[in-house]
JSON list of C-alpha atoms in Angstrom, two decimals:
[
{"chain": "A", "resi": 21, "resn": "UNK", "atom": "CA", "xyz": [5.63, 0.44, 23.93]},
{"chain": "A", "resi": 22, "resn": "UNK", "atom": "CA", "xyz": [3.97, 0.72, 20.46]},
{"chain": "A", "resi": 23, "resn": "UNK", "atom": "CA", "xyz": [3.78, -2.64, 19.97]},
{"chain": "A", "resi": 24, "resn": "UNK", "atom": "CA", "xyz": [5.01, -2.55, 16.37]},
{"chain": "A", "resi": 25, "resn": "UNK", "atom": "CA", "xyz": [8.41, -1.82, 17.05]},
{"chain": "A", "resi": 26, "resn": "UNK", "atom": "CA", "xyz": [11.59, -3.73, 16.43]},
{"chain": "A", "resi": 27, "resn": "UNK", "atom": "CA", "xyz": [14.09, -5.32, 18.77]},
{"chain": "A", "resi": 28, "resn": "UNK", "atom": "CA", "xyz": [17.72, -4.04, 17.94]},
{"chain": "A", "resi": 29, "resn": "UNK", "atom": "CA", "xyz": [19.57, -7.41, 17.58]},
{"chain": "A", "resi": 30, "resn": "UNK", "atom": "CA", "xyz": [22.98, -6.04, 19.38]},
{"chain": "A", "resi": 31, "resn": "UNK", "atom": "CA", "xyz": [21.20, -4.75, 22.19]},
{"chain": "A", "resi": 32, "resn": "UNK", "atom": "CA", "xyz": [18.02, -6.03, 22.86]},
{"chain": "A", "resi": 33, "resn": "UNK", "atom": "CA", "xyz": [16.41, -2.91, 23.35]},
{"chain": "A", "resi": 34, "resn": "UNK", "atom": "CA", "xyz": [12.98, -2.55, 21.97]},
{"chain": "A", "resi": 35, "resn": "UNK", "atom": "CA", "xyz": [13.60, 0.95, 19.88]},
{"chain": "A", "resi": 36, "resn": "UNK", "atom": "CA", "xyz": [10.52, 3.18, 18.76]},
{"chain": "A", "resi": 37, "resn": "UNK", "atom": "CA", "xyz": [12.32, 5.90, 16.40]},
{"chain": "A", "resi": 38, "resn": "UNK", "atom": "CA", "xyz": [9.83, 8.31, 15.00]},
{"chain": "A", "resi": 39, "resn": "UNK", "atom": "CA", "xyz": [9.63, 8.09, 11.26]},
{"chain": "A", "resi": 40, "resn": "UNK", "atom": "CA", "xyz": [10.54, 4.33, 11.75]},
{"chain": "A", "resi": 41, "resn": "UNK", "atom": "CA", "xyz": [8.23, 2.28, 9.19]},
{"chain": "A", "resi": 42, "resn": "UNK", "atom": "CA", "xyz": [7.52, -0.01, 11.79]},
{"chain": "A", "resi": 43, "resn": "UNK", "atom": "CA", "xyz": [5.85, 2.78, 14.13]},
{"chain": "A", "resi": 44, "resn": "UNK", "atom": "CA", "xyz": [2.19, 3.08, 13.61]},
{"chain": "A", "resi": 45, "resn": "UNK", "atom": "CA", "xyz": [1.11, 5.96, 11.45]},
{"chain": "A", "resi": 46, "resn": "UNK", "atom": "CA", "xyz": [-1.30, 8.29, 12.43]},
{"chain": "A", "resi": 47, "resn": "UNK", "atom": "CA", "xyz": [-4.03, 8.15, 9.71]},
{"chain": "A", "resi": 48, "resn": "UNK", "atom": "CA", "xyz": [-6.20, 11.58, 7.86]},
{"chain": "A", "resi": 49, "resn": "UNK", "atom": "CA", "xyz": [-9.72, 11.60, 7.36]},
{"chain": "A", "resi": 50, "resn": "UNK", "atom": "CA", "xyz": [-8.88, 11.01, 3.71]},
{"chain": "A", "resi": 51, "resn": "UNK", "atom": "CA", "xyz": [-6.62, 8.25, 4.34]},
{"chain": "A", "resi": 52, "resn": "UNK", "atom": "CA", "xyz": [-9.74, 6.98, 6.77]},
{"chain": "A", "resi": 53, "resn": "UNK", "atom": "CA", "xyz": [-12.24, 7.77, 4.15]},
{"chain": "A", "resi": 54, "resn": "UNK", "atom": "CA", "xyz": [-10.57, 5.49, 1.45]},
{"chain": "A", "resi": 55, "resn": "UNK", "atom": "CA", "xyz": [-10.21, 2.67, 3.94]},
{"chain": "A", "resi": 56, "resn": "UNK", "atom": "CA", "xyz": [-13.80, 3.03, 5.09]},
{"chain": "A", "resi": 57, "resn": "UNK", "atom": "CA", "xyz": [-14.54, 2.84, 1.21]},
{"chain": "A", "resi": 58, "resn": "UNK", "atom": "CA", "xyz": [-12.28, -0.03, 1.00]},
{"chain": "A", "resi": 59, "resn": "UNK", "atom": "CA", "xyz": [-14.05, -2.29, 3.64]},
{"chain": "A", "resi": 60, "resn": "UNK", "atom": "CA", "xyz": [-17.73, -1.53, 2.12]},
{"chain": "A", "resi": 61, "resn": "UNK", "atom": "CA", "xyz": [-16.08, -2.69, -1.07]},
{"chain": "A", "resi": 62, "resn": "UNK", "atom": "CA", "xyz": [-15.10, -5.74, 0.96]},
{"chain": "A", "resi": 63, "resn": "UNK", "atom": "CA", "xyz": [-18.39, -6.76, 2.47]},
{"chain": "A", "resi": 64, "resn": "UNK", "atom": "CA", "xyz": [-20.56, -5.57, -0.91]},
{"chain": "A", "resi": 65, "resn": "UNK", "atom": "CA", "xyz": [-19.50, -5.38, -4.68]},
{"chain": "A", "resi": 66, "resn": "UNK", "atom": "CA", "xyz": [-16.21, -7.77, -4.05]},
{"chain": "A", "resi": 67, "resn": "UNK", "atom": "CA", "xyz": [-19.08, -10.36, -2.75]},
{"chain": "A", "resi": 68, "resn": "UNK", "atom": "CA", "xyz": [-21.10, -10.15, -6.65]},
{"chain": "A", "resi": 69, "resn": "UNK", "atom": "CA", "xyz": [-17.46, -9.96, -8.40]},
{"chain": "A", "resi": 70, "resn": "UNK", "atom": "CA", "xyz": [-15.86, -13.29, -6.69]},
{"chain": "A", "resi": 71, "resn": "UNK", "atom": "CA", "xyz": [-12.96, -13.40, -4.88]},
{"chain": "A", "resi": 72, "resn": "UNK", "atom": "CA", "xyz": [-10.26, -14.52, -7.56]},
{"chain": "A", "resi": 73, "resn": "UNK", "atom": "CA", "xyz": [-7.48, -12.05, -7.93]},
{"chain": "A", "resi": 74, "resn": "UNK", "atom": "CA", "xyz": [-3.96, -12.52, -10.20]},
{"chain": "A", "resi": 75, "resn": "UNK", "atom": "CA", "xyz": [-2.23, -11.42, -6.84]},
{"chain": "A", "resi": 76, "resn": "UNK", "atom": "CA", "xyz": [-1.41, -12.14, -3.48]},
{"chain": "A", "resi": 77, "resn": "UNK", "atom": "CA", "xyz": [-2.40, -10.29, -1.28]},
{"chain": "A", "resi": 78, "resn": "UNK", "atom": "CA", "xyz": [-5.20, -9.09, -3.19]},
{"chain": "A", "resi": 79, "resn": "UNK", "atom": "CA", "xyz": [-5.51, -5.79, -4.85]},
{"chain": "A", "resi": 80, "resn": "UNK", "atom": "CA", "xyz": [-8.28, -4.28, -1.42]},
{"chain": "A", "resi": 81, "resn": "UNK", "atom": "CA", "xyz": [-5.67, -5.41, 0.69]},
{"chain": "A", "resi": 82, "resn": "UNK", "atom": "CA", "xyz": [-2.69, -4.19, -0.42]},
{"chain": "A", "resi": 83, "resn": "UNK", "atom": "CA", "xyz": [-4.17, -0.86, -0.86]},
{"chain": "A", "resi": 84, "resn": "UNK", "atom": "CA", "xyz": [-5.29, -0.55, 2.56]},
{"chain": "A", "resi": 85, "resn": "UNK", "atom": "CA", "xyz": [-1.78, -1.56, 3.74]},
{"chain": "A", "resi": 86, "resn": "UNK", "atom": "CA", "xyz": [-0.13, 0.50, 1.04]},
{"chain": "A", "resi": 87, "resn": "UNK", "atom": "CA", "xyz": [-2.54, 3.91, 2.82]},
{"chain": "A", "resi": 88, "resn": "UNK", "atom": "CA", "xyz": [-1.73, 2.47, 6.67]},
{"chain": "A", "resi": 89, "resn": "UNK", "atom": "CA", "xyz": [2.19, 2.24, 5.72]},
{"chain": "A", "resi": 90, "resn": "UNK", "atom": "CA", "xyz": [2.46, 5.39, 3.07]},
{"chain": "A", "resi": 91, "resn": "UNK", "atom": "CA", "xyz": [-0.73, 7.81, 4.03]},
{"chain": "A", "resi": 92, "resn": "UNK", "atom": "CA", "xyz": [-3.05, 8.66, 2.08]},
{"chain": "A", "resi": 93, "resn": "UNK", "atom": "CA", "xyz": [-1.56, 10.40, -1.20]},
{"chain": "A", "resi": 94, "resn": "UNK", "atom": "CA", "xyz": [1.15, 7.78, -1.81]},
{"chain": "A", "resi": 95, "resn": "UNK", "atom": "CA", "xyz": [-0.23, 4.71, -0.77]},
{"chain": "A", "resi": 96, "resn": "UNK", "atom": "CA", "xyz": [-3.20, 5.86, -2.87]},
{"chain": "A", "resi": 97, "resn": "UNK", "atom": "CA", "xyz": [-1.05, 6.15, -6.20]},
{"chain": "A", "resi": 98, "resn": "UNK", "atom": "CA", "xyz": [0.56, 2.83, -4.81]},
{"chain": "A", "resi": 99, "resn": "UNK", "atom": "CA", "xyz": [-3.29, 1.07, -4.93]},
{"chain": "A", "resi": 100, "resn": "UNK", "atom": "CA", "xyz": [-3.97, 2.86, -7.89]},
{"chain": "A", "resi": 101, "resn": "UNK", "atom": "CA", "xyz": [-1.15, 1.47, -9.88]},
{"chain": "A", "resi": 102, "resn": "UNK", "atom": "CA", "xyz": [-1.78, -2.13, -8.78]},
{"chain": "A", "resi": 103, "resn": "UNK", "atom": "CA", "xyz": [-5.20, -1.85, -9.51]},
{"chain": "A", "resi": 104, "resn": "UNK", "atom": "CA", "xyz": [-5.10, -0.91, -12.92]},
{"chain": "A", "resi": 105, "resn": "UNK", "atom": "CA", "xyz": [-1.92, -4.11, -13.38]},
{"chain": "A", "resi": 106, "resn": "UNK", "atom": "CA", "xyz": [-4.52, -6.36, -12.41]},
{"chain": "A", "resi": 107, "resn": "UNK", "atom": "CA", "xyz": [-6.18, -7.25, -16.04]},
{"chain": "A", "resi": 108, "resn": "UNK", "atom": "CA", "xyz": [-5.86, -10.51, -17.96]},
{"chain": "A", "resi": 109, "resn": "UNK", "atom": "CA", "xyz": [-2.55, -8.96, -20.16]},
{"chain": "A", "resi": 110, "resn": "UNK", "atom": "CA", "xyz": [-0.79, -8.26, -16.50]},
{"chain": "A", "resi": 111, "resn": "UNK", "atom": "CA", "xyz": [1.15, -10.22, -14.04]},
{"chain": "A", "resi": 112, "resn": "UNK", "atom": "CA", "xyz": [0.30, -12.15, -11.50]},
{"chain": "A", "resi": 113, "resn": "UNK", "atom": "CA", "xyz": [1.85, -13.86, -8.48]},
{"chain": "A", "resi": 114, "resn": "UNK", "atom": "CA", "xyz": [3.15, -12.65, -4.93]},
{"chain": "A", "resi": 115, "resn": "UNK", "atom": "CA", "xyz": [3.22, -9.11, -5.12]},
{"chain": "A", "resi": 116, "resn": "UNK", "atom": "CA", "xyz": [3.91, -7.76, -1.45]},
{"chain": "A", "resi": 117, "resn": "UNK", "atom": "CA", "xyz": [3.74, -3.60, -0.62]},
{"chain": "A", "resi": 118, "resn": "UNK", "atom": "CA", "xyz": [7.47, -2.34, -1.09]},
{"chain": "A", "resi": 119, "resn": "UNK", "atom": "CA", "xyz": [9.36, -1.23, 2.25]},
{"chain": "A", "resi": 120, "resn": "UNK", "atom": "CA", "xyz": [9.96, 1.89, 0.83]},
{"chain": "A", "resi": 121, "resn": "UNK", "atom": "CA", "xyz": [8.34, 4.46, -1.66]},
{"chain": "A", "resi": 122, "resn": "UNK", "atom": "CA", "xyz": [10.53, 5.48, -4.92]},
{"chain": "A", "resi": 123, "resn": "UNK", "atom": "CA", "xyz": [12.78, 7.97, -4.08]},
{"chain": "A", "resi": 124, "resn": "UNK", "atom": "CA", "xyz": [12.14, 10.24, -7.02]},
{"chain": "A", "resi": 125, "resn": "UNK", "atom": "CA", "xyz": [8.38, 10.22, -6.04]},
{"chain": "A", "resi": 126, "resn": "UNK", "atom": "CA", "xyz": [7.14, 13.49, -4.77]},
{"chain": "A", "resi": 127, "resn": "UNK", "atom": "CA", "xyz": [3.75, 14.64, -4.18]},
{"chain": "A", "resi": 128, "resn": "UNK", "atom": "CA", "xyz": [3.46, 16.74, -7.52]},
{"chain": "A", "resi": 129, "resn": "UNK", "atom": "CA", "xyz": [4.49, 13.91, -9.44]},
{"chain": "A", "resi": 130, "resn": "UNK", "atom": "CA", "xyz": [2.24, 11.12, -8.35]},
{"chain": "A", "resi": 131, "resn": "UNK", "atom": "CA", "xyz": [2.48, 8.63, -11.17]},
{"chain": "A", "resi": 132, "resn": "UNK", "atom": "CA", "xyz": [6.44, 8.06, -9.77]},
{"chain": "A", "resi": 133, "resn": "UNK", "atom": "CA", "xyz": [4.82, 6.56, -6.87]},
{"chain": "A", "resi": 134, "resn": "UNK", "atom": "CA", "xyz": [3.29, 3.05, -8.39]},
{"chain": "A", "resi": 135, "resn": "UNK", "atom": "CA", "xyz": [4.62, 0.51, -10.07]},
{"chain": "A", "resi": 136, "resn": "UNK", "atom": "CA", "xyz": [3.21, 0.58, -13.11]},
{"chain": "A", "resi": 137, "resn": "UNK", "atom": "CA", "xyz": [4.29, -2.40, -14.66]},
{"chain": "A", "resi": 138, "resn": "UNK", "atom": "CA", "xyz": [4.67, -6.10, -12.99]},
{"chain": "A", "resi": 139, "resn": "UNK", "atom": "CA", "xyz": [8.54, -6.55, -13.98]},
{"chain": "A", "resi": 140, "resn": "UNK", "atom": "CA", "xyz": [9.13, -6.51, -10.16]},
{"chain": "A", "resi": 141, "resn": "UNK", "atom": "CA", "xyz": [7.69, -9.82, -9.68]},
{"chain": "A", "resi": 142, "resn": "UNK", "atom": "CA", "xyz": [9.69, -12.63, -10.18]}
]
Protein backbone atom coordinates (compact mmCIF):
# COMPACT_ATOMS: atom_id res chain seq x y z
CA UNK A 1 0.00 0.00 0.00
CA UNK A 2 1.18 3.47 -1.22
CA UNK A 3 0.04 5.13 1.53
CA UNK A 4 -1.53 8.00 -0.41
CA UNK A 5 -4.29 6.22 -1.74
CA UNK A 6 -8.00 6.58 -1.27
CA UNK A 7 -10.59 4.37 0.36
CA UNK A 8 -13.55 3.69 -2.14
CA UNK A 9 -16.56 4.69 0.08
CA UNK A 10 -18.94 1.68 -1.33
CA UNK A 11 -16.46 -0.81 -0.75
CA UNK A 12 -13.93 -0.12 1.55
CA UNK A 13 -11.22 -1.21 -0.46
CA UNK A 14 -8.12 0.83 -0.36
CA UNK A 15 -7.66 1.32 -4.43
CA UNK A 16 -4.15 2.39 -5.93
CA UNK A 17 -5.10 3.08 -9.79
CA UNK A 18 -2.11 4.17 -11.72
CA UNK A 19 -2.49 7.66 -13.04
CA UNK A 20 -4.66 8.28 -9.87
CA UNK A 21 -3.63 11.91 -8.50
CA UNK A 22 -3.49 10.56 -5.24
CA UNK A 23 -0.61 7.94 -6.18
CA UNK A 24 2.80 9.29 -5.60
CA UNK A 25 4.57 10.51 -8.67
CA UNK A 26 7.78 9.47 -9.58
CA UNK A 27 9.88 12.70 -9.80
CA UNK A 28 12.91 13.75 -12.91
CA UNK A 29 16.09 15.14 -12.12
CA UNK A 30 14.61 18.40 -13.39
CA UNK A 31 11.59 18.18 -11.40
CA UNK A 32 14.31 17.28 -8.38
CA UNK A 33 16.56 20.03 -9.43
CA UNK A 34 13.82 22.80 -9.09
CA UNK A 35 12.77 21.44 -5.71
CA UNK A 36 16.35 21.25 -4.51
CA UNK A 37 16.46 25.00 -5.76
CA UNK A 38 13.28 25.58 -4.02
CA UNK A 39 14.42 24.47 -0.46
CA UNK A 40 17.88 26.55 -0.69
CA UNK A 41 15.51 29.38 -1.51
CA UNK A 42 13.74 28.36 1.69
CA UNK A 43 16.59 28.24 4.15
CA UNK A 44 18.58 31.44 2.33
CA UNK A 45 17.18 34.48 0.28
CA UNK A 46 13.36 33.86 1.66
CA UNK A 47 15.20 34.36 5.26
CA UNK A 48 16.62 38.33 4.02
CA UNK A 49 13.12 38.87 2.08
CA UNK A 50 10.63 38.06 5.21
CA UNK A 51 8.17 35.69 5.21
CA UNK A 52 4.92 37.76 4.29
CA UNK A 53 3.24 36.49 1.20
CA UNK A 54 -0.48 37.74 -0.36
CA UNK A 55 -1.22 33.88 -0.40
CA UNK A 56 -1.80 30.89 1.39
CA UNK A 57 0.09 28.54 1.00
CA UNK A 58 2.86 30.59 -0.02
CA UNK A 59 4.15 31.01 -3.47
CA UNK A 60 7.71 28.15 -2.53
CA UNK A 61 5.17 25.95 -1.43
CA UNK A 62 2.74 25.72 -3.81
CA UNK A 63 5.27 25.36 -6.43
CA UNK A 64 6.87 22.48 -4.94
CA UNK A 65 3.43 20.83 -4.59
CA UNK A 66 2.32 22.10 -7.97
CA UNK A 67 6.03 19.97 -9.47
CA UNK A 68 5.26 16.78 -6.85
CA UNK A 69 1.44 16.66 -8.18
CA UNK A 70 2.02 17.88 -12.08
CA UNK A 71 5.97 17.04 -12.85
CA UNK A 72 8.17 19.11 -13.72
CA UNK A 73 7.02 21.06 -17.02
CA UNK A 74 3.47 21.79 -15.80
CA UNK A 75 3.74 22.30 -12.33
CA UNK A 76 6.62 24.58 -13.34
CA UNK A 77 4.31 26.89 -15.61
CA UNK A 78 1.78 26.36 -12.63
CA UNK A 79 4.65 28.11 -10.05
CA UNK A 80 5.56 30.33 -12.64
CA UNK A 81 2.18 31.85 -13.09
CA UNK A 82 1.57 32.28 -9.34
CA UNK A 83 4.72 33.75 -8.91
CA UNK A 84 4.53 36.47 -11.16
CA UNK A 85 0.36 37.14 -9.52
CA UNK A 86 2.04 37.74 -6.43
CA UNK A 87 2.76 41.76 -6.70
CA UNK A 88 1.00 44.53 -4.79
CA UNK A 89 -1.75 45.08 -8.00
CA UNK A 90 -2.63 41.08 -7.58
CA UNK A 91 -4.82 39.03 -5.42
CA UNK A 92 -4.42 37.64 -2.45
CA UNK A 93 -6.09 35.11 -0.16
CA UNK A 94 -6.36 31.14 -0.10
CA UNK A 95 -5.14 30.07 -3.25
CA UNK A 96 -4.79 26.12 -3.07
CA UNK A 97 -2.99 23.98 -6.25
CA UNK A 98 -6.00 22.96 -8.61
CA UNK A 99 -6.89 19.07 -8.71
CA UNK A 100 -6.47 19.09 -12.17
CA UNK A 101 -4.35 20.88 -14.95
CA UNK A 102 -6.41 22.86 -17.83
CA UNK A 103 -7.44 20.64 -20.27
CA UNK A 104 -6.40 22.67 -23.27
CA UNK A 105 -2.82 22.80 -21.76
CA UNK A 106 -0.30 20.86 -23.68
CA UNK A 107 3.32 20.83 -23.46
CA UNK A 108 3.93 23.19 -26.58
CA UNK A 109 1.68 25.62 -25.24
CA UNK A 110 2.85 26.21 -21.73
CA UNK A 111 1.34 29.55 -20.84
CA UNK A 112 -2.33 27.43 -20.91
CA UNK A 113 -1.02 25.77 -17.93
CA UNK A 114 -1.11 28.77 -15.11
CA UNK A 115 -3.50 30.80 -14.00
CA UNK A 116 -2.58 33.89 -14.93
CA UNK A 117 -4.88 36.02 -13.33
CA UNK A 118 -6.39 35.71 -9.55
CA UNK A 119 -10.24 35.72 -10.69
CA UNK A 120 -10.26 32.11 -9.29
CA UNK A 121 -10.11 33.21 -5.83
CA UNK A 122 -13.06 34.10 -4.20
Amino acid sequence: MCGECGKDSATGEVRCEPGSPLLPRRLSPAAHAALGLIWVYRHTLSLFMGRGCRYAPTCSDYTSEAIRRFGFWGGGWLGLSRILRCNPLGASGYDPVPEALNPSARWYLPWRYGRWSGKHIT
